[in-house]
Short mmCIF file of C-alpha atoms and ligand atoms in Angstrom, two decimals:
data_model
loop_
_atom_site.label_atom_id
_atom_site.label_comp_id
_atom_site.label_asym_id
_atom_site.label_seq_id
_atom_site.Cartn_x
_atom_site.Cartn_y
_atom_site.Cartn_z
CA MET A 1 -24.00 17.17 5.60
CA MET A 2 -22.69 14.04 6.09
CA THR A 3 -19.34 13.15 7.20
CA VAL A 4 -16.63 9.82 7.40
CA VAL A 5 -13.37 11.30 9.50
CA GLY A 6 -10.84 8.87 9.70
CA ASN A 7 -12.04 5.66 11.54
CA ASN A 8 -14.75 7.40 13.31
CA ALA A 9 -18.51 7.98 13.12
CA LEU A 10 -20.78 9.05 10.12
CA ILE A 11 -22.48 12.19 11.44
CA CYS A 12 -25.60 13.15 9.72
CA ARG A 13 -26.63 16.85 9.78
CA PRO A 14 -29.66 17.20 7.48
CA GLN A 15 -31.34 20.12 9.43
CA SER A 16 -29.20 21.06 12.01
CA GLU A 17 -26.61 19.99 14.67
CA SER A 18 -28.80 18.15 17.07
CA CYS A 19 -29.57 15.73 14.31
CA CYS A 20 -26.26 13.55 14.65
CA ALA A 21 -26.11 9.56 14.09
CA SER A 22 -23.19 7.33 14.32
CA MET A 23 -22.83 5.01 11.76
CA LYS A 24 -22.43 1.26 12.05
CA LEU A 25 -22.42 -1.37 8.94
CA GLY A 26 -25.09 1.04 6.99
CA VAL A 27 -27.09 1.89 9.54
CA LEU A 28 -27.24 5.07 11.00
CA LYS A 29 -28.60 5.12 14.50
CA LEU A 30 -30.73 8.36 14.90
CA PRO A 31 -31.92 10.09 18.24
CA ALA A 32 -35.62 10.61 18.21
CA CYS A 33 -35.46 14.09 16.37
CA ASN A 34 -37.76 15.25 13.80
CA CYS A 35 -35.02 15.49 10.97
CA LYS A 36 -36.55 14.86 7.60
CA ALA A 37 -34.99 11.71 7.29
CA LYS A 38 -37.64 9.96 5.11
CA SER A 39 -37.86 12.12 3.07
CA LEU A 40 -34.22 12.52 2.17
CA GLY A 41 -34.60 8.80 1.53
CA PHE A 42 -33.84 7.30 5.06
CA HIS A 43 -36.13 4.30 5.97
CA ILE A 44 -37.34 4.78 9.36
CA THR A 45 -37.41 1.61 11.51
CA GLY A 46 -37.61 2.43 15.31
CA THR A 47 -34.68 4.56 16.39
CA GLU A 48 -32.64 2.95 13.44
CA VAL A 49 -32.72 4.49 9.59
CA LYS A 50 -31.29 2.67 7.19
CA THR A 51 -29.21 4.80 4.40
CA THR A 52 -31.03 2.88 1.62
CA PHE A 53 -30.28 6.17 -0.64
CA LEU A 54 -26.95 6.45 0.41
CA PRO A 55 -27.00 2.59 -0.16
CA HIS A 56 -23.93 2.07 0.40
CA VAL A 57 -21.69 4.38 1.89
CA ARG A 58 -20.84 2.38 4.82
CA LYS A 59 -17.91 1.71 7.07
CA THR A 60 -16.51 -0.91 9.24
CA GLU A 61 -14.94 0.09 12.48
CA THR A 62 -12.74 -3.04 12.01
CA SER A 63 -11.60 -3.24 8.37
CA ARG A 64 -11.22 0.54 7.68
CA THR A 65 -13.30 -0.05 4.85
CA VAL A 66 -15.57 2.45 3.45
CA GLN A 67 -18.17 1.15 0.96
CA ILE A 68 -19.48 3.05 -2.04
CA ASN A 69 -22.68 1.99 -4.10
CA GLY A 70 -21.79 -1.51 -2.64
CA LYS A 71 -18.30 -1.76 -3.71
CA SER A 72 -15.45 -1.40 -1.29
CA ALA A 73 -14.07 2.24 -1.98
CA SER A 74 -11.63 1.80 0.75
CA SER A 75 -8.37 2.83 2.54
CA HIS A 76 -7.50 0.05 -0.05
CA GLN A 77 -8.48 1.96 -3.21
CA PRO A 78 -5.22 3.15 -4.73
CA GLY A 79 -5.16 6.92 -3.62
CA TYR A 80 -7.32 6.36 -0.74
CA ASN A 81 -5.94 6.61 2.61
CA SER A 82 -7.51 5.89 5.69
CA ASN A 83 -7.15 8.90 7.42
CA ASP A 84 -8.77 10.99 4.38
CA GLU A 85 -11.76 12.54 5.28
CA ILE A 86 -14.80 11.80 3.23
CA SER A 87 -18.09 13.63 2.98
CA ALA A 88 -21.39 13.48 0.97
CA ILE A 89 -21.85 16.78 0.65
CA ASP A 90 -25.38 18.86 0.55
CA PHE A 91 -28.32 16.33 0.26
CA SER A 92 -30.67 18.71 1.34
CA GLY A 93 -33.35 18.67 -1.18
CA PHE A 94 -31.65 15.51 -2.76
CA SER A 95 -34.02 12.85 -4.42
CA GLY A 96 -32.99 9.60 -4.82
CA LYS A 97 -29.75 9.91 -6.77
CA SER A 98 -26.68 8.67 -5.30
CA ILE A 99 -24.46 11.45 -3.79
CA PRO A 100 -21.18 12.08 -4.76
CA LEU A 101 -18.51 11.42 -1.91
CA THR A 102 -15.80 14.28 -1.79
CA SER A 103 -13.14 13.79 0.11
CA THR A 104 -9.95 15.72 1.79
CA ASN A 105 -6.43 14.00 1.35
CA GLY A 106 -3.53 16.27 2.47
CA ASN A 107 -3.78 19.21 0.32
CA SER A 108 -6.62 17.86 -1.92
CA THR A 109 -9.95 19.24 -1.07
CA ASN A 110 -13.56 18.38 -2.47
CA ILE A 111 -12.16 15.38 -4.61
CA VAL A 112 -14.42 12.63 -5.88
CA TRP A 113 -13.28 8.98 -6.21
CA HIS A 114 -14.31 7.73 -9.71
CA LYS A 115 -15.07 4.31 -9.99
CA CYS A 116 -14.86 2.14 -13.42
CA SER A 117 -16.60 -0.89 -14.39
CA VAL A 118 -13.57 -2.86 -15.36
CA GLU A 119 -11.97 -3.55 -11.89
CA LYS A 120 -9.23 -5.60 -10.12
CA SER A 121 -10.85 -8.83 -10.27
CA ASP A 122 -11.59 -8.12 -14.19
CA ARG A 123 -7.95 -7.49 -14.80
CA GLN A 124 -6.89 -10.28 -12.62
CA GLU A 125 -8.74 -12.66 -14.65
CA LEU A 126 -7.55 -11.12 -17.98
CA LEU A 127 -4.12 -11.67 -16.48
CA GLN A 128 -4.40 -14.96 -14.72
CA GLN A 129 -2.68 -13.76 -12.19
CA ARG A 130 -3.28 -11.84 -8.52
CA GLY A 131 -1.74 -8.51 -8.34
CA CYS A 132 0.42 -7.91 -5.25
CA VAL A 133 3.90 -6.40 -4.36
CA ILE A 134 6.68 -8.18 -3.52
CA TRP A 135 9.01 -5.82 -1.40
CA ILE A 136 12.40 -6.36 -0.97
CA THR A 137 14.06 -5.14 1.77
CA GLY A 138 17.70 -5.18 2.69
CA LEU A 139 21.33 -3.67 2.77
CA SER A 140 23.03 -1.73 -0.01
CA GLY A 141 24.55 -4.84 -1.41
CA SER A 142 22.44 -7.45 -0.07
CA GLY A 143 21.39 -8.54 -3.53
CA LYS A 144 17.61 -7.09 -3.78
CA SER A 145 17.95 -5.71 -7.52
CA THR A 146 19.58 -8.74 -8.46
CA VAL A 147 17.17 -10.93 -6.90
CA ALA A 148 14.26 -8.77 -8.30
CA CYS A 149 15.54 -9.19 -11.76
CA ALA A 150 15.82 -12.88 -11.18
CA LEU A 151 12.14 -13.08 -10.02
CA GLY A 152 10.93 -11.02 -12.94
CA ARG A 153 12.48 -13.26 -15.50
CA GLY A 154 11.33 -16.28 -13.67
CA LEU A 155 7.87 -14.93 -13.66
CA HIS A 156 7.84 -13.51 -16.97
CA ALA A 157 9.01 -16.83 -18.40
CA ARG A 158 5.77 -18.44 -16.58
CA GLY A 159 3.80 -16.04 -18.90
CA LYS A 160 3.08 -13.75 -15.44
CA LEU A 161 3.05 -10.09 -15.83
CA THR A 162 5.27 -7.93 -13.39
CA TYR A 163 7.03 -4.97 -13.10
CA ILE A 164 10.17 -3.44 -10.89
CA LEU A 165 10.35 -0.63 -9.02
CA ASP A 166 14.06 -0.74 -8.04
CA GLY A 167 14.96 2.38 -5.14
CA ASP A 168 17.77 3.54 -7.49
CA ASN A 169 16.00 3.62 -10.43
CA VAL A 170 12.93 5.60 -9.34
CA ARG A 171 15.56 8.16 -7.74
CA HIS A 172 16.36 8.83 -11.33
CA GLY A 173 12.79 10.25 -11.85
CA LEU A 174 10.14 10.44 -9.51
CA ASN A 175 12.00 10.47 -6.63
CA ARG A 176 14.86 12.43 -8.05
CA ASP A 177 14.21 15.27 -5.81
CA LEU A 178 14.73 13.12 -2.38
CA SER A 179 17.76 12.70 -0.56
CA PHE A 180 18.85 10.13 1.97
CA ALA A 181 18.02 12.05 5.07
CA ALA A 182 15.82 10.39 7.14
CA GLU A 183 12.22 12.25 6.07
CA ASP A 184 13.21 11.89 2.51
CA ARG A 185 13.69 7.94 2.59
CA ALA A 186 10.70 7.57 4.76
CA GLU A 187 8.70 9.72 1.28
CA ASN A 188 10.53 7.52 -1.22
CA ILE A 189 9.12 4.62 0.68
CA ARG A 190 5.95 6.19 0.75
CA ARG A 191 5.90 7.06 -2.94
CA ILE A 192 7.60 3.68 -3.90
CA GLY A 193 4.31 1.98 -1.70
CA GLU A 194 1.74 3.98 -3.56
CA VAL A 195 3.13 3.42 -7.17
CA ALA A 196 2.98 -0.34 -5.86
CA LYS A 197 -0.58 -0.02 -5.12
CA LEU A 198 -1.45 1.07 -8.22
CA PHE A 199 0.22 -1.41 -9.97
CA VAL A 200 -1.02 -4.11 -7.46
CA ASP A 201 -4.49 -2.76 -8.54
CA ALA A 202 -3.59 -2.96 -12.16
CA GLY A 203 -3.15 -6.71 -11.14
CA VAL A 204 0.36 -6.71 -11.90
CA ILE A 205 2.82 -8.43 -9.64
CA CYS A 206 4.79 -5.47 -8.38
CA ILE A 207 8.34 -5.85 -7.28
CA ALA A 208 9.61 -3.41 -5.05
CA SER A 209 13.35 -3.41 -4.27
CA LEU A 210 14.83 -0.66 -1.92
CA ILE A 211 16.79 -0.37 0.90
CA SER A 212 13.52 0.62 2.62
CA PRO A 213 15.25 0.89 6.48
CA TYR A 214 12.40 2.06 8.26
CA ARG A 215 10.03 -0.57 9.64
CA GLU A 216 7.28 1.56 10.42
CA GLU A 217 7.18 3.24 6.85
CA ARG A 218 7.27 -0.74 5.20
CA ASP A 219 4.60 -1.57 7.53
CA ALA A 220 2.38 1.61 6.27
CA CYS A 221 2.77 0.17 2.70
CA ARG A 222 1.62 -3.08 4.03
CA ALA A 223 -1.34 -1.72 5.73
CA SER A 224 -2.73 0.43 2.87
CA LEU A 225 -2.92 -2.72 0.75
CA PRO A 226 -5.77 -5.81 1.26
CA GLU A 227 -4.63 -8.39 3.55
CA GLY A 228 -2.20 -10.54 1.71
CA ASP A 229 -1.15 -8.00 -1.15
CA PHE A 230 1.80 -6.97 0.31
CA ILE A 231 4.67 -9.61 0.57
CA GLU A 232 7.86 -8.83 2.29
CA VAL A 233 10.99 -10.30 1.40
CA PHE A 234 13.96 -9.63 3.78
CA MET A 235 17.50 -10.22 2.10
CA ASP A 236 18.95 -11.03 5.56
CA VAL A 237 23.00 -10.56 4.23
CA PRO A 238 25.43 -9.42 6.92
CA LEU A 239 26.91 -6.10 6.66
CA HIS A 240 30.62 -7.39 6.08
CA VAL A 241 29.07 -9.67 3.39
CA CYS A 242 27.39 -6.48 1.92
CA GLU A 243 30.44 -4.38 2.30
CA ALA A 244 32.90 -7.12 0.83
CA ARG A 245 30.74 -6.85 -2.30
CA ASP A 246 30.61 -3.27 -2.40
CA PRO A 247 29.98 -3.19 -6.25
CA LYS A 248 29.62 0.40 -6.23
CA GLY A 249 32.43 1.28 -4.26
CA LEU A 250 30.00 3.32 -1.70
CA TYR A 251 30.82 1.40 1.53
CA LYS A 252 34.48 2.47 0.71
CA LEU A 253 33.69 6.10 0.38
CA ALA A 254 31.21 5.79 3.54
CA ARG A 255 33.97 4.13 5.60
CA ALA A 256 36.27 6.92 4.30
CA GLY A 257 33.50 9.59 5.65
CA LYS A 258 33.27 10.93 2.02
CA ILE A 259 29.49 9.62 1.89
CA LYS A 260 27.83 10.55 5.50
CA GLY A 261 24.67 8.68 6.64
CA PHE A 262 25.16 5.62 4.54
CA THR A 263 23.00 2.71 5.72
CA GLY A 264 24.56 0.24 8.10
CA ILE A 265 27.34 2.36 8.24
CA ASP A 266 26.34 5.49 10.10
CA ASP A 267 22.50 5.54 9.38
CA PRO A 268 20.05 2.63 10.43
CA TYR A 269 18.79 -0.13 9.24
CA GLU A 270 15.72 -1.88 10.86
CA PRO A 271 14.98 -5.59 9.91
CA PRO A 272 11.72 -6.87 9.89
CA LEU A 273 10.20 -8.87 12.39
CA LYS A 274 7.74 -11.04 10.57
CA SER A 275 8.56 -10.76 6.77
CA GLU A 276 6.73 -13.54 4.88
CA ILE A 277 10.31 -14.33 3.34
CA VAL A 278 13.79 -14.45 4.47
CA LEU A 279 16.26 -14.99 1.85
CA ARG A 280 20.00 -15.62 3.87
CA GLN A 281 23.39 -17.37 3.76
CA ASN A 282 23.25 -20.92 4.00
CA GLN A 283 26.62 -22.26 5.93
CA GLY A 284 28.31 -18.90 4.69
CA LEU A 285 27.43 -19.18 1.58
CA CYS A 286 24.70 -17.41 -0.46
CA ASP A 287 22.07 -19.30 -2.83
CA SER A 288 22.22 -17.95 -6.17
CA PRO A 289 19.99 -15.04 -7.32
CA ASP A 290 18.05 -17.94 -9.17
CA ASP A 291 17.79 -20.22 -6.50
CA PHE A 292 16.58 -17.33 -4.35
CA ALA A 293 14.18 -16.14 -7.03
CA ASP A 294 12.67 -20.07 -7.17
CA VAL A 295 11.89 -19.76 -3.05
CA VAL A 296 9.72 -16.36 -3.83
CA ILE A 297 8.19 -18.06 -6.98
CA SER A 298 7.29 -21.13 -4.90
CA TYR A 299 5.52 -19.19 -2.27
CA LEU A 300 3.46 -17.19 -4.67
CA ASP A 301 2.77 -20.58 -6.31
CA LYS A 302 1.76 -22.31 -3.21
CA ASN A 303 -0.65 -19.31 -2.17
CA GLY A 304 -2.55 -18.85 -5.17
CA TYR A 305 -1.08 -15.52 -6.54
CA LEU A 306 -0.03 -17.19 -9.95
CA LYS A 307 -3.73 -17.79 -11.00
CA ALA A 308 -6.72 -15.47 -11.09
N1 PPS B 401 23.62 7.39 2.13
C1 PPS B 401 23.18 6.18 1.55
N2 PPS B 401 22.67 4.94 1.93
C2 PPS B 401 22.15 4.39 1.26
N3 PPS B 401 22.17 4.09 0.00
C3 PPS B 401 22.90 5.04 -0.96
C4 PPS B 401 23.33 6.41 -0.25
N4 PPS B 401 23.83 7.23 -0.91
C5 PPS B 401 23.40 6.69 -2.00
N5 PPS B 401 22.81 5.42 -1.88
C6 PPS B 401 22.56 4.80 -3.20
O1 PPS B 401 21.19 4.59 -3.22
C7 PPS B 401 20.51 3.37 -3.22
C8 PPS B 401 19.66 3.12 -2.30
O2 PPS B 401 18.60 3.66 -2.66
P1 PPS B 401 17.07 3.59 -2.22
O3 PPS B 401 16.03 4.52 -2.50
O4 PPS B 401 16.63 2.00 -1.94
O5 PPS B 401 17.21 3.94 -0.61
S1 PPS B 401 16.15 4.11 0.53
O6 PPS B 401 14.85 3.27 0.78
O7 PPS B 401 15.76 5.53 0.30
O8 PPS B 401 17.03 3.81 1.68
C9 PPS B 401 21.63 2.33 -2.87
O9 PPS B 401 21.64 1.13 -3.94
P2 PPS B 401 21.64 -0.15 -3.66
O10 PPS B 401 22.83 -0.63 -3.34
O11 PPS B 401 20.89 -0.86 -4.72
O12 PPS B 401 20.60 -0.77 -2.41
C10 PPS B 401 22.73 3.07 -2.94
O13 PPS B 401 23.54 2.69 -4.37
N1 ADP B 402 22.86 -14.58 -4.37
C1 ADP B 402 23.88 -13.82 -4.60
N2 ADP B 402 25.09 -14.31 -4.39
C2 ADP B 402 25.92 -13.79 -4.64
N3 ADP B 402 26.56 -12.60 -5.10
C3 ADP B 402 25.31 -11.73 -5.11
C4 ADP B 402 24.10 -12.49 -4.87
N4 ADP B 402 23.19 -11.64 -5.49
C5 ADP B 402 23.83 -10.58 -5.95
N5 ADP B 402 25.17 -10.54 -5.57
C6 ADP B 402 26.05 -9.51 -5.98
O1 ADP B 402 26.14 -8.52 -4.99
C7 ADP B 402 26.24 -7.38 -5.48
C8 ADP B 402 25.26 -6.40 -5.05
O2 ADP B 402 24.18 -7.09 -5.39
P1 ADP B 402 22.52 -6.19 -5.81
O3 ADP B 402 21.64 -6.75 -6.69
O4 ADP B 402 23.08 -4.45 -6.63
O5 ADP B 402 22.09 -5.67 -4.33
P2 ADP B 402 21.32 -4.53 -3.83
O6 ADP B 402 20.50 -3.98 -5.09
O7 ADP B 402 20.94 -4.74 -2.70
O8 ADP B 402 22.24 -3.26 -3.75
C9 ADP B 402 26.14 -7.80 -6.95
O9 ADP B 402 27.66 -7.37 -7.10
C10 ADP B 402 26.04 -8.78 -7.12
O10 ADP B 402 26.50 -9.59 -8.48
#
């Protein structure tokens, strides 16, 4: 039995519990024991045993990446979470075939990641862009949806494939079971993060616009993606401006106590501490939504997202 649990060591139990190894960078360090490592496909060099028959199940402690068959099947795979438990099951009597890796993910047990030969890089090549999520966060009325649309339009005009995940819209379907209680908002963010991750893997520029009031959950979405694939855009528009706009009349209802737990009124909003982009008023005036969108498009252009 071989297991990788979260960020911890890989444990090898081919014969007995005592044959135990911690694994670093594809090398199992085995104590001198009489386990049948070689017959199981290990090449023994001193006390180091290379996992050539498992070529390529490896985990680096720093990157939280598990490699399977030489390619990363990592915490950044859509559907894979870094705290999943992975195990390569039952390799006693195993003779050189690759081992299916099963993982336990929440309540899903014995699931195996299925890889396809067409990969994210192929899709990006096809689309001539880099998949990423532009995560627009801010108070209700700050202009998230408007900027998301302007951005979608601007990128579309440049021949780039985008998709908008708007909090309000997703709550009409996938997230219709969620309320505005703290745990449901957190779940709303998590689910949209997971869907965004699929879009990123598809090579799409995914624009997520939702209040997403909690820093921890936003940061968790960031952490679940490869470095650079999560671009946070903070709509830094003061509450009094959002309230004056009040396009849906919700602030009025919240002030009248008819909506409880409204963000900014009697529910918290935690602004980002280091978002990639901040869009804010300039001398008391907001730039137009198209100007805001241009700021984001320039960022994407400058940082190489608009080519493969
Ligand atoms: N209690 C409360 N607090 C905040 N917002 C509320 C609330 N109840 C309903 N609405 C409407 O729902 C929209 C926000 O949905 P989100 O999914 O973006 O919110 S969250 O990220 O889960 O906090 C939000 O839309 P936007 O104005 O587009 O932000 C509101 O129209
Ligand atoms: N840059 C802007 N300048 C002025 N008004 C804006 C701007 N962006 C959006 N608005 C207006 O503000 C209101 C709220 O915009 P919306 O995009 O619905 O915000 P959110 O999605 O954050 O709730 C709308 O009436 C919209 O027309």
